[in-house]
XYZ file of C-alpha atoms in Angstrom:
251
model
C 16.207 4.586 -4.418
C 14.469 1.177 -4.182
C 11.294 1.560 -2.085
C 9.222 -1.769 -0.927
C 5.628 -2.088 0.396
C 4.231 -5.051 2.072
C 1.026 -5.762 4.102
C 2.222 -8.292 6.442
C -1.085 -9.005 8.015
C 0.076 -9.139 11.788
C 4.184 -7.932 12.063
C 4.378 -10.361 15.113
C 2.991 -13.321 12.864
C 5.384 -12.682 10.388
C 8.314 -11.980 12.529
C 8.354 -15.346 13.176
C 8.318 -16.694 9.333
C 11.404 -15.122 8.553
C 10.470 -11.593 8.328
C 14.204 -10.146 9.277
C 15.824 -12.175 6.705
C 13.238 -11.375 4.116
C 14.056 -7.725 5.056
C 17.779 -7.936 4.852
C 17.233 -9.693 1.502
C 14.916 -6.886 0.009
C 17.807 -4.407 0.597
C 15.712 -1.143 0.064
C 16.271 1.962 1.141
C 12.556 2.308 2.145
C 10.269 -0.266 3.838
C 6.757 0.528 4.031
C 4.452 -1.957 5.762
C 0.852 -1.943 6.295
C -1.616 -4.054 8.563
C 1.112 -4.228 11.234
C -1.627 -4.903 13.859
C 0.448 -3.430 16.998
C 0.298 -1.017 20.089
C 3.580 0.827 20.993
C 5.629 -1.334 23.242
C 4.414 -4.634 21.433
C 7.425 -5.466 19.485
C 10.956 -4.748 19.234
C 12.068 -4.648 15.642
C 14.843 -2.667 14.591
C 17.221 -2.968 11.623
C 20.886 -1.645 11.941
C 20.887 1.595 9.581
C 17.158 2.137 9.648
C 15.006 4.567 11.159
C 11.380 3.929 11.790
C 7.920 5.431 11.771
C 5.245 3.893 13.266
C 1.367 4.869 13.342
C -0.841 2.877 15.483
C -4.572 2.413 15.342
C -6.756 3.225 18.428
C -8.410 0.028 18.537
C -5.904 -2.841 19.602
C -5.130 -5.513 17.192
C -5.818 -3.852 14.088
C -4.668 -1.951 11.059
C -1.348 0.447 11.332
C 1.534 1.234 9.495
C 5.309 1.917 9.784
C 7.715 3.040 7.130
C 11.684 2.152 7.821
C 14.028 4.360 6.122
C 17.630 4.570 5.503
C 17.288 8.159 4.724
C 16.391 10.495 7.106
C 13.590 12.634 6.110
C 12.850 16.227 6.327
C 9.714 15.814 7.856
C 7.428 13.146 8.783
C 3.102 13.381 8.904
C 0.608 10.776 10.796
C -2.751 10.703 9.306
C -4.337 12.985 6.666
C -5.620 15.521 8.967
C -9.062 14.737 9.316
C -10.096 13.363 12.707
C -12.802 10.844 11.225
C -9.654 9.042 9.235
C -6.867 9.497 11.996
C -7.709 7.034 14.699
C -6.681 4.050 12.619
C -2.925 4.308 12.205
C -3.439 4.281 8.137
C -0.850 6.497 6.953
C 2.650 7.737 7.365
C 4.362 10.571 5.181
C 8.170 11.145 4.966
C 9.115 14.263 3.185
C 12.350 13.679 1.122
C 14.360 16.308 -0.789
C 12.261 16.217 -3.933
C 9.623 13.983 -3.041
C 6.741 12.710 -0.434
C 6.509 8.972 0.249
C 2.827 8.364 1.625
C 2.615 4.819 3.186
C -0.868 3.883 3.196
C -3.289 0.982 4.498
C -6.953 1.961 2.483
C -10.243 0.859 4.469
C -11.592 -1.972 3.099
C -15.245 -1.753 2.203
C -16.198 -5.187 3.871
C -18.383 -7.966 3.068
C -21.935 -6.734 1.399
C -20.187 -3.180 0.970
C -21.151 -2.254 4.517
C -18.291 -0.005 4.756
C -18.482 1.589 1.380
C -20.065 4.727 2.369
C -17.202 5.635 4.783
C -14.684 3.910 1.892
C -16.235 6.825 -0.957
C -15.590 9.621 1.762
C -12.015 8.492 2.556
C -11.044 8.187 -0.946
C -12.365 11.888 -1.581
C -10.694 12.975 1.436
C -7.022 11.036 0.592
C -7.330 12.284 -2.555
C -7.282 15.663 -1.261
C -4.578 15.136 1.026
C -2.111 13.800 -2.172
C -2.959 17.255 -3.934
C -2.171 19.016 -0.821
C 1.296 17.495 -0.871
C 1.583 18.071 -4.673
C 1.024 21.612 -3.836
C 3.847 21.992 -1.955
C 6.106 21.868 -5.287
C 7.132 18.241 -4.745
C 6.467 14.817 -6.348
C 4.531 12.342 -4.371
C 4.293 8.321 -4.319
C 2.050 6.378 -2.857
C 2.226 3.242 -1.780
C 0.229 0.418 0.078
C -2.817 -1.952 0.317
C -5.328 0.305 -1.342
C -7.678 -2.252 -1.496
C -8.904 -2.587 -4.853
C -8.100 -4.204 -8.135
C -8.249 -1.355 -10.420
C -9.019 -3.297 -13.965
C -10.346 -6.986 -14.856
C -6.672 -7.879 -15.805
C -5.902 -7.288 -11.973
C -7.714 -10.207 -10.801
C -8.171 -13.592 -11.796
C -12.111 -13.615 -11.407
C -13.599 -10.373 -12.435
C -17.040 -11.750 -13.766
C -18.091 -13.225 -10.172
C -16.914 -10.030 -8.444
C -18.364 -7.118 -9.684
C -20.438 -6.053 -6.420
C -17.870 -7.670 -3.925
C -15.441 -5.612 -1.817
C -12.170 -4.755 -3.980
C -13.924 -4.795 -7.056
C -17.085 -2.642 -7.050
C -17.687 -0.050 -9.399
C -17.595 2.558 -6.862
C -14.065 1.667 -6.046
C -12.802 0.865 -9.148
C -13.933 4.607 -10.235
C -12.229 6.049 -7.260
C -8.760 4.649 -8.115
C -9.336 6.009 -11.976
C -10.253 9.381 -10.560
C -6.945 9.513 -8.814
C -5.049 8.416 -11.943
C -6.748 10.832 -13.901
C -5.826 13.534 -11.400
C -2.279 13.228 -12.139
C -0.753 9.945 -10.876
C 0.659 6.935 -12.324
C 0.146 3.006 -11.464
C 4.174 2.306 -11.892
C 3.276 -1.205 -12.367
C 0.714 -1.019 -14.967
C 3.005 1.671 -16.603
C 5.746 -0.747 -17.078
C 3.690 -4.140 -17.538
C 0.857 -3.105 -19.547
C -0.514 -6.574 -20.138
C 1.351 -8.895 -17.114
C -1.341 -10.482 -14.871
C 0.629 -10.708 -11.844
C -1.019 -10.590 -8.285
C -0.107 -9.341 -4.881
C -2.884 -10.920 -2.526
C -4.449 -14.538 -2.316
C -7.284 -15.328 0.245
C -6.318 -17.790 2.771
C -9.412 -19.832 1.623
C -9.633 -22.631 -1.195
C -5.550 -22.764 -1.702
C -5.758 -19.473 -3.360
C -2.371 -18.609 -3.581
C -1.363 -22.588 -4.597
C -3.802 -22.098 -7.369
C -2.810 -18.382 -7.964
C -6.046 -16.868 -7.722
C -4.986 -13.561 -6.725
C -5.875 -9.969 -6.594
C -3.535 -6.996 -7.291
C -4.504 -4.390 -4.452
C -0.604 -3.707 -3.551
C 0.628 -0.225 -5.683
C 3.235 1.983 -6.261
C 1.734 5.301 -7.582
C 3.632 8.315 -8.524
C 2.440 11.589 -9.471
C 3.023 12.292 -13.111
C 6.322 14.705 -12.134
C 8.331 11.482 -11.360
C 7.207 9.560 -14.478
C 10.961 9.934 -16.017
C 12.537 8.948 -12.698
C 10.688 5.235 -12.547
C 13.484 2.715 -13.216
C 11.404 -0.544 -12.256
C 8.973 -2.131 -10.690
C 8.409 -5.728 -9.091
C 5.660 -8.146 -7.598
C 7.572 -10.416 -5.269
C 4.879 -13.485 -5.507
C 7.770 -16.057 -4.432
C 8.207 -14.102 -1.002
C 5.623 -15.757 1.747
C 4.765 -14.906 5.257
C 1.462 -13.116 4.709
C -1.597 -13.408 2.304
C 0.039 -10.159 0.514
C 3.392 -10.243 -1.008
C 5.765 -7.385 -1.192
C 5.585 -5.107 -4.267
C 8.998 -2.891 -5.503
C 9.568 0.180 -7.272
C 12.961 1.555 -7.858
C 13.214 5.414 -8.991
C 15.977 7.366 -9.837
C 17.233 9.955 -7.085
């Protein structure tokens, strides 16, 4: 089963940059998109053979997630069941036969870490949500823009970013806590020493110089470890400041 995750940074914007062709070329069973920046009815983007499940933010032009799937889910959940977090369209969870697929756009701590306190609450509540899914007796796959480069290998300039959003000690510690609680970073599991990025700033020709960060992930609950077939970061695909990431797991 081939899964794709991509922060498109505005679905209407990427739609005019060849998104439909990219989508079809990826030929995935599930495609999870973040930061769609849409409200209901603002775009008509269906693909033959796929169902789509959208979670819109209350605020216009902000956040939002959608999951396209060839396989009909048993159930669909929007949000994580906590009102403080469930107005920004940040999660869509699909239930399949033996695992949950959670599409997530994790809140950014913002310049000066001004939203860090909220981010810390989100991290704890989101981790609890994932463990509530595991308690139902199925594996869990989490994918999306998790807005953190976990280790120094995951960004170009770690020494100058220790107090910046996405590489603060607090955010990195929360990712460590999630992994330590029974999840696997599938890319790093298969590529322990490889340097590859999934996001580049639009400033100072960062992508051309490959000054990037790896902040887009597929995490798998440890029960799924033996089913990880392959992982990829498609850094040759353009259209957003992020690129798609991929996980193939055994059915």
